[in-house]
PDB file of C-alpha atoms in Angstrom:
ATOM      1  CA  MET A  43       1.488  44.207  -0.753  1.00 72.00           C
ATOM      2  CA  ALA A  44      -1.482  42.129   0.550  1.00 84.00           C
ATOM      3  CA  ASP A  45      -3.958  43.264   3.155  1.00 92.00           C
ATOM      4  CA  SER A  46      -5.420  39.878   4.214  1.00 93.00           C
ATOM      5  CA  PRO A  47      -4.592  36.061   3.503  1.00 95.00           C
ATOM      6  CA  GLU A  48      -7.105  35.926   0.764  1.00 95.00           C
ATOM      7  CA  ASP A  49      -5.385  38.814  -0.918  1.00 96.00           C
ATOM      8  CA  TYR A  50      -1.952  36.986  -0.861  1.00 96.00           C
ATOM      9  CA  LEU A  51      -3.598  33.885  -1.860  1.00 97.00           C
ATOM     10  CA  ALA A  52      -5.171  35.487  -4.979  1.00 96.00           C
ATOM     11  CA  ALA A  53      -1.771  37.250  -5.839  1.00 96.00           C
ATOM     12  CA  ALA A  54       0.449  34.066  -5.438  1.00 97.00           C
ATOM     13  CA  PRO A  55       1.296  32.265  -8.574  1.00 97.00           C
ATOM     14  CA  GLU A  56      -1.183  29.635  -9.678  1.00 97.00           C
ATOM     15  CA  ALA A  57       1.313  26.903  -8.847  1.00 97.00           C
ATOM     16  CA  GLY A  58       1.536  28.118  -5.294  1.00 97.00           C
ATOM     17  CA  ARG A  59      -2.003  28.520  -4.386  1.00 98.00           C
ATOM     18  CA  PRO A  60      -2.734  24.822  -3.760  1.00 98.00           C
ATOM     19  CA  TRP A  61       0.485  24.638  -1.551  1.00 98.00           C
ATOM     20  CA  LEU A  62      -0.498  27.606   0.458  1.00 98.00           C
ATOM     21  CA  THR A  63      -3.936  26.388   1.018  1.00 98.00           C
ATOM     22  CA  GLU A  64      -2.764  22.685   1.866  1.00 98.00           C
ATOM     23  CA  PHE A  65      -0.131  24.047   4.393  1.00 98.00           C
ATOM     24  CA  TRP A  66      -2.413  26.468   6.097  1.00 98.00           C
ATOM     25  CA  ASP A  67      -4.901  23.902   6.582  1.00 98.00           C
ATOM     26  CA  HIS A  68      -2.267  21.667   8.049  1.00 98.00           C
ATOM     27  CA  VAL A  69      -1.565  24.024  10.708  1.00 97.00           C
ATOM     28  CA  ARG A  70      -5.139  24.817  11.472  1.00 97.00           C
ATOM     29  CA  ARG A  71      -5.755  20.982  12.100  1.00 97.00           C
ATOM     30  CA  ARG A  72      -2.808  20.780  14.272  1.00 95.00           C
ATOM     31  CA  SER A  73      -3.009  24.016  15.992  1.00 94.00           C
ATOM     32  CA  PRO A  74      -6.654  25.255  15.600  1.00 94.00           C
ATOM     33  CA  GLU A  75      -6.148  28.077  18.229  1.00 93.00           C
ATOM     34  CA  LEU A  76      -3.352  29.758  16.048  1.00 93.00           C
ATOM     35  CA  GLU A  77      -4.666  32.791  13.851  1.00 92.00           C
ATOM     36  CA  LEU A  78      -3.416  33.323  10.459  1.00 94.00           C
ATOM     37  CA  ALA A  79      -2.553  37.030  10.694  1.00 91.00           C
ATOM     38  CA  MET A  80      -0.656  39.414   8.433  1.00 94.00           C
ATOM     39  CA  PHE A  81       3.008  40.280   9.044  1.00 92.00           C
ATOM     40  CA  ARG A  82       4.552  42.904   6.610  1.00 91.00           C
ATOM     41  CA  GLY A  83       2.024  41.652   3.777  1.00 92.00           C
ATOM     42  CA  VAL A  84       2.407  37.852   4.301  1.00 94.00           C
ATOM     43  CA  PRO A  85       0.085  35.531   6.237  1.00 96.00           C
ATOM     44  CA  MET A  86       1.804  33.773   9.406  1.00 96.00           C
ATOM     45  CA  PHE A  87       0.920  31.889  12.222  1.00 95.00           C
ATOM     46  CA  LYS A  88       2.867  33.596  15.269  1.00 90.00           C
ATOM     47  CA  PHE A  89       2.624  31.878  18.474  1.00 88.00           C
ATOM     48  CA  GLU A  90       2.859  34.818  21.069  1.00 80.00           C
ATOM     49  CA  ARG A  91       2.301  38.407  20.688  1.00 74.00           C
ATOM     50  CA  SER A  92       5.455  39.002  18.844  1.00 68.00           C
ATOM     51  CA  TYR A  93       6.746  37.139  15.871  1.00 73.00           C
ATOM     52  CA  GLN A  94      10.164  37.034  17.625  1.00 75.00           C
ATOM     53  CA  ASP A  95       8.557  34.622  20.046  1.00 76.00           C
ATOM     54  CA  GLY A  96       7.842  31.971  17.294  1.00 86.00           C
ATOM     55  CA  TYR A  97       6.022  31.614  14.073  1.00 91.00           C
ATOM     56  CA  VAL A  98       5.591  29.471  11.071  1.00 96.00           C
ATOM     57  CA  MET A  99       4.782  31.093   7.572  1.00 97.00           C
ATOM     58  CA  PHE A 100       4.560  29.989   4.107  1.00 98.00           C
ATOM     59  CA  THR A 101       5.313  31.974   0.943  1.00 97.00           C
ATOM     60  CA  ALA A 102       4.754  31.115  -2.625  1.00 97.00           C
ATOM     61  CA  ALA A 103       7.054  32.704  -5.133  1.00 96.00           C
ATOM     62  CA  LYS A 104       7.173  32.223  -9.006  1.00 95.00           C
ATOM     63  CA  GLY A 105       9.099  28.946  -8.824  1.00 95.00           C
ATOM     64  CA  ARG A 106       9.073  27.831  -5.328  1.00 97.00           C
ATOM     65  CA  PHE A 107       7.193  27.326  -2.006  1.00 98.00           C
ATOM     66  CA  SER A 108       9.040  28.134   1.124  1.00 98.00           C
ATOM     67  CA  ALA A 109       8.237  27.549   4.873  1.00 98.00           C
ATOM     68  CA  HIS A 110       9.653  29.922   7.400  1.00 97.00           C
ATOM     69  CA  SER A 111      10.270  29.783  11.048  1.00 96.00           C
ATOM     70  CA  LEU A 112      12.924  30.579  13.731  1.00 93.00           C
ATOM     71  CA  ALA A 113      13.578  26.987  14.199  1.00 93.00           C
ATOM     72  CA  PHE A 114      17.185  27.275  12.347  1.00 95.00           C
ATOM     73  CA  GLU A 115      18.719  23.972  13.393  1.00 95.00           C
ATOM     74  CA  LEU A 116      15.483  22.004  12.361  1.00 95.00           C
ATOM     75  CA  ILE A 117      15.441  24.042   8.966  1.00 97.00           C
ATOM     76  CA  GLU A 118      18.879  22.762   8.280  1.00 96.00           C
ATOM     77  CA  GLU A 119      17.943  19.315   9.290  1.00 96.00           C
ATOM     78  CA  THR A 120      15.042  19.342   7.084  1.00 97.00           C
ATOM     79  CA  LYS A 121      16.743  20.775   4.037  1.00 97.00           C
ATOM     80  CA  ALA A 122      19.226  17.901   4.307  1.00 97.00           C
ATOM     81  CA  GLU A 123      16.407  15.567   4.319  1.00 97.00           C
ATOM     82  CA  ILE A 124      14.958  16.739   1.341  1.00 97.00           C
ATOM     83  CA  PRO A 125      16.651  16.446  -2.209  1.00 96.00           C
ATOM     84  CA  GLY A 126      16.827  19.543  -3.988  1.00 96.00           C
ATOM     85  CA  SER A 127      15.589  21.882  -1.602  1.00 97.00           C
ATOM     86  CA  PHE A 128      17.153  25.085  -0.652  1.00 97.00           C
ATOM     87  CA  GLY A 129      16.773  28.407   1.199  1.00 94.00           C
ATOM     88  CA  GLY A 130      18.368  30.839   3.580  1.00 91.00           C
ATOM     89  CA  LYS A 131      18.773  30.524   7.177  1.00 91.00           C
ATOM     90  CA  GLY A 132      15.022  30.838   8.093  1.00 94.00           C
ATOM     91  CA  CYS A 133      13.442  28.809   5.431  1.00 96.00           C
ATOM     92  CA  VAL A 134      12.937  25.482   3.509  1.00 98.00           C
ATOM     93  CA  SER A 135      12.344  26.179  -0.216  1.00 98.00           C
ATOM     94  CA  VAL A 136      11.237  23.701  -2.774  1.00 98.00           C
ATOM     95  CA  LYS A 137      10.229  23.832  -6.367  1.00 98.00           C
ATOM     96  CA  TYR A 138       6.467  23.134  -6.889  1.00 98.00           C
ATOM     97  CA  ALA A 139       7.423  19.797  -8.800  1.00 97.00           C
ATOM     98  CA  ASN A 140       8.773  18.288  -5.747  1.00 97.00           C
ATOM     99  CA  GLU A 141       5.559  16.966  -4.303  1.00 96.00           C
ATOM    100  CA  GLU A 142       7.584  14.362  -2.678  1.00 97.00           C
ATOM    101  CA  ALA A 143       8.823  17.090  -0.178  1.00 98.00           C
ATOM    102  CA  LYS A 144       5.430  17.612   1.263  1.00 98.00           C
ATOM    103  CA  PRO A 145       5.670  14.960   3.877  1.00 98.00           C
ATOM    104  CA  ALA A 146       9.102  16.307   5.158  1.00 97.00           C
ATOM    105  CA  LEU A 147       7.899  19.703   5.267  1.00 98.00           C
ATOM    106  CA  LYS A 148       4.762  18.958   7.349  1.00 98.00           C
ATOM    107  CA  ALA A 149       6.842  16.934   9.626  1.00 97.00           C
ATOM    108  CA  TYR A 150       9.158  20.104   9.999  1.00 97.00           C
ATOM    109  CA  VAL A 151       5.900  22.084  10.581  1.00 97.00           C
ATOM    110  CA  ASP A 152       4.553  19.852  13.092  1.00 96.00           C
ATOM    111  CA  GLU A 153       7.916  19.826  14.915  1.00 95.00           C
ATOM    112  CA  VAL A 154       7.705  23.719  15.075  1.00 94.00           C
ATOM    113  CA  LEU A 155       4.196  23.636  16.212  1.00 93.00           C
ATOM    114  CA  ARG A 156       5.088  20.955  18.970  1.00 91.00           C
ATOM    115  CA  ALA A 157       8.164  22.977  20.150  1.00 87.00           C
ATOM    116  CA  ALA A 158       5.984  26.078  20.391  1.00 84.00           C
ATOM    117  CA  SER A 159       3.295  24.236  22.443  1.00 80.00           C
ATOM    118  CA  THR A 160       5.941  22.796  24.897  1.00 72.00           C
ATOM    119  CA  GLU A 161       7.318  26.259  25.630  1.00 62.00           C
ATOM    120  CA  ASP A 162       4.098  27.440  27.282  1.00 51.00           C
TER     121      ASP A 162
END
């Protein structure tokens, strides 16, 4: 289990590292006030004191990249929009070769961030 975002990145599959970096940077550009904090060994951007109040998180597994949040309806909409995507209730996953998925994944992240900022 990683102790820091840097540890997580170093332990991630080589194919996943650029994805993680790109999406972490995307969130930082959109919401610079959010801190990348560790949650159960995985870096996440949480919106309030508790992750239950909202977050966006990215994971890199052997063959896939996943974007996670509590925006379950938006997740389903995003999965329907991205050919070949998959994942459970709380995430949208794509294979690393699916570079075409990045704009839709970033739009999903933007919407999660927008919704979080309007709830204040």
